[in-house]
């Protein structure tokens, strides 16, 4: 193997890493521990063992720690969430590096239940400590991993609607995916819902608790699956590693449906995405709409060589943290910019006008501006406009405006 192709599912309870197409995988608790008497760090089960022996201090829930910008004090030293997560991830990747005898990571895709700005920024800061080259790491949501995993299966598996239940120590979530054909490009829609009926996996340790959990899942399944045609149902998460306790739920989901159980589904989906990113031509030629990707396109009407054109600033299906554009424009008899936002439903097409307050009044076609577009998440676009001046005739005034636009 020239370089490692890795998918890593990062959760507060457990972290899973898959190499290649599932050739080798590891699952370990997301915890880090520092020895009290030496500068030695341990992760996973070794960290728990050290803490139980009383010779180490353990820190868990590392994802939450990062998202709240928290710290942990060990031996009188304060460590930030990023420092602790970096130490944990370094040792996780070392498992794969030792197994395959190479330090080179050709592609790493990390997936998490929900990717916000803080977690994203932290993970990309960790990249350097992990020894992964710039451009060789991506971060996607669980919903996107689910989508890549399903699309990597035989077509009959995802011919119609697909449902999935994820029962983890942290939550109970339902995912749904469908493929829309007959459009200009085949479009795949995937959604995630965190269910209020979540329960602790500890209740499965007693017969009464297991029966209660089975009833809860049956109630969720009846509500979510009724009157829908599914190609298949997937089950994932630590809670479904064994299904003996969920007899009635299994009867419900297996009725006239194909059911698949895969405990490492998110890590595998991330690994499939990682492998795809190494290819010249993608194996997923679809517009993918899900958590982490834009569900609307953003364009502007512009004149180029006396022809009216649509300038595309962002396209539906792009990752929000990778989408954006920087262009220079010359305004002609207007003191505003107008953005056309087109959703999947054409009826929801709308125009948003940004008035350039405080910008200079100049002669016709001499107001040159720099436009920068970015995104804070799937729904929030940031717009920055700055006066660029016009050669020696009109120096820049420094006027600028920044605004957030809901799309």
Short mmCIF file of C-alpha atoms in Angstrom, two decimals:
data_model
loop_
_atom_site.label_atom_id
_atom_site.label_comp_id
_atom_site.label_asym_id
_atom_site.label_seq_id
_atom_site.Cartn_x
_atom_site.Cartn_y
_atom_site.Cartn_z
CA UNK A 1 0.00 0.00 0.00
CA UNK A 2 1.50 3.34 -1.11
CA UNK A 3 -0.49 5.41 1.35
CA UNK A 4 -3.27 4.91 3.85
CA UNK A 5 -6.88 5.59 2.81
CA UNK A 6 -8.79 6.03 6.05
CA UNK A 7 -12.33 6.68 7.20
CA UNK A 8 -12.65 7.78 10.84
CA UNK A 9 -15.94 8.05 12.73
CA UNK A 10 -15.43 10.41 15.67
CA UNK A 11 -18.03 10.26 18.45
CA UNK A 12 -17.95 11.07 22.16
CA UNK A 13 -18.50 7.45 23.20
CA UNK A 14 -16.51 5.46 20.63
CA UNK A 15 -14.25 6.16 17.66
CA UNK A 16 -13.97 3.79 14.71
CA UNK A 17 -11.33 3.85 12.00
CA UNK A 18 -11.48 1.83 8.78
CA UNK A 19 -8.65 1.34 6.33
CA UNK A 20 -9.37 0.99 2.62
CA UNK A 21 -12.62 -0.80 1.79
CA UNK A 22 -12.95 -2.24 5.29
CA UNK A 23 -9.77 -4.35 5.05
CA UNK A 24 -8.97 -3.55 8.67
CA UNK A 25 -10.85 -1.64 11.36
CA UNK A 26 -10.43 -0.55 14.97
CA UNK A 27 -12.98 0.55 17.57
CA UNK A 28 -11.96 2.22 20.82
CA UNK A 29 -13.52 4.47 23.46
CA UNK A 30 -12.97 8.18 22.81
CA UNK A 31 -10.96 8.85 25.96
CA UNK A 32 -7.44 10.03 26.69
CA UNK A 33 -5.43 9.54 29.89
CA UNK A 34 -2.16 10.99 31.19
CA UNK A 35 -0.03 9.04 33.61
CA UNK A 36 0.44 10.82 36.93
CA UNK A 37 4.14 10.10 37.30
CA UNK A 38 5.41 10.35 33.72
CA UNK A 39 4.74 12.13 30.43
CA UNK A 40 2.88 9.20 28.92
CA UNK A 41 -0.53 9.42 27.24
CA UNK A 42 -2.89 6.51 26.71
CA UNK A 43 -6.16 6.20 24.77
CA UNK A 44 -9.14 3.85 24.60
CA UNK A 45 -9.26 0.79 26.86
CA UNK A 46 -5.65 1.36 27.99
CA UNK A 47 -6.71 4.78 29.26
CA UNK A 48 -9.58 3.26 31.25
CA UNK A 49 -7.27 0.62 32.72
CA UNK A 50 -4.77 3.26 33.85
CA UNK A 51 -7.50 5.36 35.45
CA UNK A 52 -8.95 2.33 37.25
CA UNK A 53 -5.48 1.45 38.56
CA UNK A 54 -5.25 4.96 40.00
CA UNK A 55 -2.08 5.95 38.17
CA UNK A 56 -3.68 8.07 35.42
CA UNK A 57 -6.11 10.95 34.97
CA UNK A 58 -8.74 10.41 32.29
CA UNK A 59 -10.66 12.88 30.08
CA UNK A 60 -13.67 11.77 28.04
CA UNK A 61 -16.35 13.41 25.84
CA UNK A 62 -13.64 15.02 23.74
CA UNK A 63 -15.98 16.16 20.96
CA UNK A 64 -18.21 18.05 23.39
CA UNK A 65 -15.12 19.54 25.03
CA UNK A 66 -13.99 20.93 21.66
CA UNK A 67 -17.44 22.25 20.71
CA UNK A 68 -17.80 24.21 23.95
CA UNK A 69 -14.17 25.40 23.77
CA UNK A 70 -13.55 23.68 27.10
CA UNK A 71 -10.40 22.75 28.98
CA UNK A 72 -9.28 20.00 31.37
CA UNK A 73 -6.68 20.33 34.12
CA UNK A 74 -4.36 17.35 34.59
CA UNK A 75 -1.57 17.47 37.19
CA UNK A 76 -1.96 21.23 37.53
CA UNK A 77 -1.60 21.78 33.76
CA UNK A 78 -4.54 23.10 31.76
CA UNK A 79 -5.11 21.44 28.37
CA UNK A 80 -7.45 22.72 25.68
CA UNK A 81 -9.91 20.49 23.89
CA UNK A 82 -7.88 20.62 20.69
CA UNK A 83 -4.69 19.49 22.47
CA UNK A 84 -6.45 16.50 23.99
CA UNK A 85 -8.26 15.55 20.79
CA UNK A 86 -4.99 15.80 18.84
CA UNK A 87 -3.27 13.41 21.26
CA UNK A 88 -6.16 10.98 20.94
CA UNK A 89 -6.30 11.09 17.13
CA UNK A 90 -2.52 10.74 16.77
CA UNK A 91 -2.62 7.42 18.61
CA UNK A 92 -5.68 6.26 16.68
CA UNK A 93 -3.91 6.85 13.35
CA UNK A 94 -0.80 5.16 14.73
CA UNK A 95 -2.78 1.90 14.87
CA UNK A 96 -3.22 1.97 11.09
CA UNK A 97 0.32 3.19 10.47
CA UNK A 98 1.82 0.30 12.45
CA UNK A 99 -0.49 -2.24 10.84
CA UNK A 100 0.50 -1.29 7.30
CA UNK A 101 4.07 -0.14 7.96
CA UNK A 102 3.69 3.34 6.47
CA UNK A 103 3.38 6.86 7.85
CA UNK A 104 1.93 8.30 4.63
CA UNK A 105 -1.78 9.10 4.73
CA UNK A 106 -3.00 9.44 1.16
CA UNK A 107 -6.50 10.44 2.23
CA UNK A 108 -8.29 10.80 5.56
CA UNK A 109 -12.01 11.52 5.85
CA UNK A 110 -13.33 12.21 9.36
CA UNK A 111 -17.05 11.96 10.00
CA UNK A 112 -19.02 13.21 13.03
CA UNK A 113 -22.71 13.34 13.91
CA UNK A 114 -22.88 17.10 13.44
CA UNK A 115 -20.06 19.24 12.09
CA UNK A 116 -20.13 22.86 13.25
CA UNK A 117 -17.59 25.64 12.71
CA UNK A 118 -15.76 25.05 15.99
CA UNK A 119 -15.29 21.30 15.48
CA UNK A 120 -14.31 21.85 11.85
CA UNK A 121 -11.68 24.46 12.77
CA UNK A 122 -10.30 22.21 15.51
CA UNK A 123 -9.99 19.18 13.25
CA UNK A 124 -8.15 21.13 10.58
CA UNK A 125 -5.78 22.51 13.22
CA UNK A 126 -5.20 18.91 14.34
CA UNK A 127 -4.29 17.90 10.78
CA UNK A 128 -0.71 19.15 11.09
CA UNK A 129 -0.13 17.25 14.34
CA UNK A 130 -1.52 14.12 12.69
CA UNK A 131 1.08 14.28 9.93
CA UNK A 132 -1.53 14.53 7.18
CA UNK A 133 -0.63 16.73 4.22
CA UNK A 134 -2.74 19.80 3.49
CA UNK A 135 -5.50 18.89 1.08
CA UNK A 136 -5.45 15.21 2.10
CA UNK A 137 -8.08 15.50 4.85
CA UNK A 138 -11.84 16.11 4.66
CA UNK A 139 -14.59 16.35 7.27
CA UNK A 140 -18.18 15.23 6.61
CA UNK A 141 -21.35 14.65 8.62
CA UNK A 142 -22.80 11.26 9.57
CA UNK A 143 -25.62 11.95 7.11
CA UNK A 144 -23.11 12.29 4.28
CA UNK A 145 -21.26 9.13 5.38
CA UNK A 146 -24.58 7.26 5.41
CA UNK A 147 -25.21 8.46 1.87
CA UNK A 148 -21.79 7.32 0.59
CA UNK A 149 -22.12 3.96 2.29
CA UNK A 150 -25.53 3.27 0.76
CA UNK A 151 -24.53 4.47 -2.73
CA UNK A 152 -21.56 2.09 -2.59
CA UNK A 153 -23.90 -0.91 -2.35
CA UNK A 154 -25.65 -2.68 -5.24
CA UNK A 155 -28.20 -0.49 -7.00
CA UNK A 156 -31.17 -2.64 -5.96
CA UNK A 157 -30.35 -1.83 -2.32
CA UNK A 158 -31.08 1.88 -2.88
CA UNK A 159 -33.52 1.78 -5.78
CA UNK A 160 -36.31 3.27 -3.65
CA UNK A 161 -36.31 5.01 -0.27
CA UNK A 162 -33.76 3.90 2.35
CA UNK A 163 -34.17 4.18 6.12
CA UNK A 164 -31.66 3.70 8.92
CA UNK A 165 -31.72 3.59 12.72
CA UNK A 166 -28.54 4.48 14.62
CA UNK A 167 -28.62 3.38 18.25
CA UNK A 168 -25.50 4.67 19.98
CA UNK A 169 -24.61 5.30 23.65
CA UNK A 170 -25.17 9.03 22.94
CA UNK A 171 -28.41 9.05 20.96
CA UNK A 172 -31.07 7.37 18.86
CA UNK A 173 -31.22 8.79 15.34
CA UNK A 174 -33.21 8.03 12.21
CA UNK A 175 -31.83 8.64 8.72
CA UNK A 176 -33.68 8.61 5.43
CA UNK A 177 -32.38 8.77 1.87
CA UNK A 178 -34.04 8.87 -1.54
CA UNK A 179 -32.85 9.23 -5.12
CA UNK A 180 -34.62 11.73 -7.37
CA UNK A 181 -34.43 10.80 -11.03
CA UNK A 182 -35.72 12.64 -14.09
CA UNK A 183 -33.89 15.84 -13.19
CA UNK A 184 -31.01 17.44 -15.09
CA UNK A 185 -28.69 15.49 -12.81
CA UNK A 186 -29.69 12.61 -10.56
CA UNK A 187 -30.09 14.04 -7.07
CA UNK A 188 -29.70 12.20 -3.77
CA UNK A 189 -31.41 13.60 -0.66
CA UNK A 190 -30.51 12.40 2.83
CA UNK A 191 -31.79 13.65 6.20
CA UNK A 192 -31.14 12.94 9.85
CA UNK A 193 -33.53 13.21 12.79
CA UNK A 194 -32.45 12.89 16.41
CA UNK A 195 -35.28 11.08 18.15
CA UNK A 196 -36.58 12.21 21.55
CA UNK A 197 -37.17 8.57 22.52
CA UNK A 198 -33.43 8.00 23.04
CA UNK A 199 -32.48 5.73 25.95
CA UNK A 200 -29.31 4.60 27.74
CA UNK A 201 -27.91 1.29 26.51
CA UNK A 202 -27.47 0.31 30.16
CA UNK A 203 -31.18 -0.63 30.30
CA UNK A 204 -30.42 -3.55 27.95
CA UNK A 205 -28.60 -5.28 30.81
CA UNK A 206 -31.89 -6.38 32.40
CA UNK A 207 -34.79 -8.31 30.80
CA UNK A 208 -37.32 -5.64 31.81
CA UNK A 209 -35.14 -2.86 30.44
CA UNK A 210 -34.63 -4.74 27.17
CA UNK A 211 -38.39 -5.19 26.76
CA UNK A 212 -38.91 -1.45 27.35
CA UNK A 213 -36.25 -0.58 24.79
CA UNK A 214 -37.87 -2.95 22.28
CA UNK A 215 -41.25 -1.22 22.79
CA UNK A 216 -39.67 2.20 22.34
CA UNK A 217 -38.06 1.16 19.06
CA UNK A 218 -41.30 -0.42 17.83
CA UNK A 219 -43.13 2.84 18.50
CA UNK A 220 -40.49 4.79 16.55
CA UNK A 221 -40.46 2.28 13.73
CA UNK A 222 -44.25 2.28 13.34
CA UNK A 223 -44.33 6.07 13.18
CA UNK A 224 -41.39 6.51 10.79
CA UNK A 225 -41.80 3.60 8.40
CA UNK A 226 -45.56 3.36 7.89
CA UNK A 227 -47.03 3.94 4.41
CA UNK A 228 -43.58 4.21 2.79
CA UNK A 229 -41.92 1.90 0.27
CA UNK A 230 -38.35 1.11 1.29
CA UNK A 231 -35.69 -0.67 -0.74
CA UNK A 232 -33.88 -1.49 2.48
CA UNK A 233 -33.42 -0.63 6.13
CA UNK A 234 -30.02 -0.31 7.79
CA UNK A 235 -29.23 -0.67 11.49
CA UNK A 236 -26.03 0.69 13.00
CA UNK A 237 -24.59 1.75 16.33
CA UNK A 238 -23.42 -0.14 19.42
CA UNK A 239 -27.00 -0.90 20.45
CA UNK A 240 -27.54 -3.06 17.35
CA UNK A 241 -24.35 -5.12 17.65
CA UNK A 242 -26.73 -7.71 19.14
CA UNK A 243 -30.39 -7.85 18.08
CA UNK A 244 -31.70 -10.63 20.33
CA UNK A 245 -33.15 -8.09 22.77
CA UNK A 246 -35.17 -6.33 20.01
CA UNK A 247 -37.35 -9.22 18.77
CA UNK A 248 -40.52 -7.22 18.08
CA UNK A 249 -38.64 -4.33 16.47
CA UNK A 250 -36.79 -6.74 14.18
CA UNK A 251 -40.11 -8.32 13.14
CA UNK A 252 -41.42 -4.86 12.33
CA UNK A 253 -38.50 -3.69 10.19
CA UNK A 254 -38.01 -7.05 8.45
CA UNK A 255 -41.63 -7.23 7.25
CA UNK A 256 -41.37 -7.20 3.43
CA UNK A 257 -38.05 -5.30 3.59
CA UNK A 258 -34.36 -6.12 3.32
CA UNK A 259 -32.55 -5.27 6.55
CA UNK A 260 -28.78 -4.89 6.92
CA UNK A 261 -26.77 -4.50 10.13
CA UNK A 262 -23.38 -2.75 9.96
CA UNK A 263 -21.77 -1.50 13.15
CA UNK A 264 -19.02 0.47 11.36
CA UNK A 265 -21.30 2.05 8.75
CA UNK A 266 -20.23 5.68 9.24
CA UNK A 267 -16.52 4.87 9.24
CA UNK A 268 -16.98 2.74 6.11
CA UNK A 269 -18.92 5.53 4.40
CA UNK A 270 -16.08 7.92 5.21
CA UNK A 271 -13.55 5.40 3.86
CA UNK A 272 -15.52 5.03 0.60
CA UNK A 273 -15.51 8.82 0.28
CA UNK A 274 -11.75 8.90 0.98
CA UNK A 275 -11.11 6.33 -1.75
CA UNK A 276 -13.30 8.27 -4.18
CA UNK A 277 -11.30 11.45 -3.57
CA UNK A 278 -8.16 9.70 -4.80
CA UNK A 279 -9.72 8.94 -8.21
CA UNK A 280 -9.59 11.16 -11.27
CA UNK A 281 -13.31 10.63 -11.89
CA UNK A 282 -15.85 10.30 -9.08
CA UNK A 283 -17.85 7.12 -8.65
CA UNK A 284 -20.75 9.20 -7.30
CA UNK A 285 -21.89 11.42 -10.21
CA UNK A 286 -24.86 12.85 -8.30
CA UNK A 287 -25.97 16.10 -6.76
CA UNK A 288 -25.85 15.17 -3.07
CA UNK A 289 -28.05 17.18 -0.69
CA UNK A 290 -27.61 16.45 3.00
CA UNK A 291 -26.40 17.89 6.28
CA UNK A 292 -23.08 19.56 5.51
CA UNK A 293 -23.99 20.41 1.91
CA UNK A 294 -25.90 23.31 0.38
CA UNK A 295 -29.46 22.64 -0.76
CA UNK A 296 -29.68 25.84 -2.84
CA UNK A 297 -27.65 27.48 -5.61
CA UNK A 298 -26.64 31.15 -5.47
CA UNK A 299 -26.24 33.11 -8.72
CA UNK A 300 -26.12 36.70 -10.00
CA UNK A 301 -27.14 38.23 -13.31
CA UNK A 302 -24.10 39.85 -14.95
CA UNK A 303 -23.16 41.29 -18.32
CA UNK A 304 -20.09 39.76 -19.98
CA UNK A 305 -19.11 40.94 -23.47
CA UNK A 306 -22.56 42.53 -23.79
CA UNK A 307 -24.23 39.17 -23.10
CA UNK A 308 -26.38 38.57 -20.01
CA UNK A 309 -25.13 35.55 -18.05
CA UNK A 310 -25.75 33.82 -14.75
CA UNK A 311 -22.66 34.01 -12.56
CA UNK A 312 -22.67 30.94 -10.27
CA UNK A 313 -21.39 31.82 -6.79
CA UNK A 314 -22.32 28.51 -5.10
CA UNK A 315 -24.02 25.34 -6.29
CA UNK A 316 -26.47 23.03 -4.54
CA UNK A 317 -24.59 19.93 -3.40
CA UNK A 318 -21.34 21.72 -2.49
CA UNK A 319 -19.95 21.32 1.03
CA UNK A 320 -20.76 24.55 2.87
CA UNK A 321 -17.25 24.89 4.28
CA UNK A 322 -15.68 24.46 0.83
CA UNK A 323 -18.18 26.58 -1.12
CA UNK A 324 -17.62 30.25 -1.92
CA UNK A 325 -16.22 32.57 -4.50
CA UNK A 326 -14.23 35.78 -4.90
CA UNK A 327 -14.91 37.99 -7.95
CA UNK A 328 -14.45 41.60 -9.03
CA UNK A 329 -17.45 43.42 -10.46
CA UNK A 330 -18.03 46.79 -12.08
CA UNK A 331 -21.41 48.24 -11.19
CA UNK A 332 -23.43 50.01 -13.85
CA UNK A 333 -26.05 52.49 -12.63
CA UNK A 334 -26.85 50.63 -9.42
CA UNK A 335 -25.93 50.86 -5.77
CA UNK A 336 -26.80 47.29 -4.84
CA UNK A 337 -26.02 43.65 -5.56
CA UNK A 338 -28.80 41.13 -6.13
CA UNK A 339 -28.40 37.41 -5.43
CA UNK A 340 -30.76 34.79 -6.86
CA UNK A 341 -31.21 31.82 -4.51
CA UNK A 342 -32.65 28.72 -6.16
CA UNK A 343 -33.74 25.81 -3.99
CA UNK A 344 -34.57 22.26 -5.11
CA UNK A 345 -38.20 23.37 -5.32
CA UNK A 346 -38.31 26.04 -8.09
CA UNK A 347 -41.30 27.65 -6.36
CA UNK A 348 -38.95 28.69 -3.54
CA UNK A 349 -36.68 30.71 -5.81
CA UNK A 350 -36.03 34.16 -4.34
CA UNK A 351 -33.96 37.30 -4.88
CA UNK A 352 -32.01 38.98 -2.08
CA UNK A 353 -30.79 42.55 -2.57
CA UNK A 354 -27.80 43.95 -0.70
CA UNK A 355 -27.70 47.77 -0.73
CA UNK A 356 -24.14 49.16 -0.75
CA UNK A 357 -24.56 51.83 1.91
CA UNK A 358 -21.59 54.16 2.35
CA UNK A 359 -20.05 53.35 -1.03
CA UNK A 360 -18.94 56.30 -3.20
CA UNK A 361 -21.05 57.74 -6.02
CA UNK A 362 -18.96 57.61 -9.18
CA UNK A 363 -19.30 58.08 -12.89
CA UNK A 364 -20.92 55.34 -14.95
CA UNK A 365 -19.02 52.00 -14.89
CA UNK A 366 -16.26 53.22 -12.55
CA UNK A 367 -17.43 51.65 -9.28
CA UNK A 368 -15.30 48.49 -9.06
CA UNK A 369 -15.91 46.20 -6.08
CA UNK A 370 -14.53 42.95 -4.71
CA UNK A 371 -17.22 40.40 -3.78
CA UNK A 372 -16.40 37.50 -1.44
CA UNK A 373 -18.92 34.75 -0.72
CA UNK A 374 -18.57 32.18 2.07
CA UNK A 375 -20.77 30.11 4.38
CA UNK A 376 -21.11 29.65 8.14
CA UNK A 377 -23.31 26.55 7.69
CA UNK A 378 -25.77 25.07 5.16
CA UNK A 379 -28.22 27.92 5.67
CA UNK A 380 -26.07 30.99 6.31
CA UNK A 381 -24.12 32.75 3.56
CA UNK A 382 -21.65 35.53 4.36
CA UNK A 383 -21.24 38.35 1.86
CA UNK A 384 -18.35 40.84 1.91
CA UNK A 385 -18.13 43.72 -0.58
CA UNK A 386 -15.22 46.19 -0.71
CA UNK A 387 -14.54 49.25 -2.87
CA UNK A 388 -11.51 48.50 -5.06
CA UNK A 389 -11.19 51.93 -6.63
CA UNK A 390 -10.74 52.38 -10.36
CA UNK A 391 -7.09 52.65 -11.36
CA UNK A 392 -5.45 56.06 -10.99
CA UNK A 393 -8.73 57.84 -11.60
CA UNK A 394 -10.51 56.84 -8.39
CA UNK A 395 -8.46 55.48 -5.48
CA UNK A 396 -10.24 53.04 -3.17
CA UNK A 397 -12.18 54.73 -0.36
CA UNK A 398 -11.89 51.62 1.81
CA UNK A 399 -15.67 51.39 1.98
CA UNK A 400 -16.86 47.88 2.74
CA UNK A 401 -19.90 46.00 3.93
CA UNK A 402 -20.36 42.52 5.43
CA UNK A 403 -23.70 40.81 5.84
CA UNK A 404 -25.11 37.38 6.58
CA UNK A 405 -27.84 36.10 4.25
CA UNK A 406 -30.14 33.19 5.02
CA UNK A 407 -30.53 30.94 2.00
#
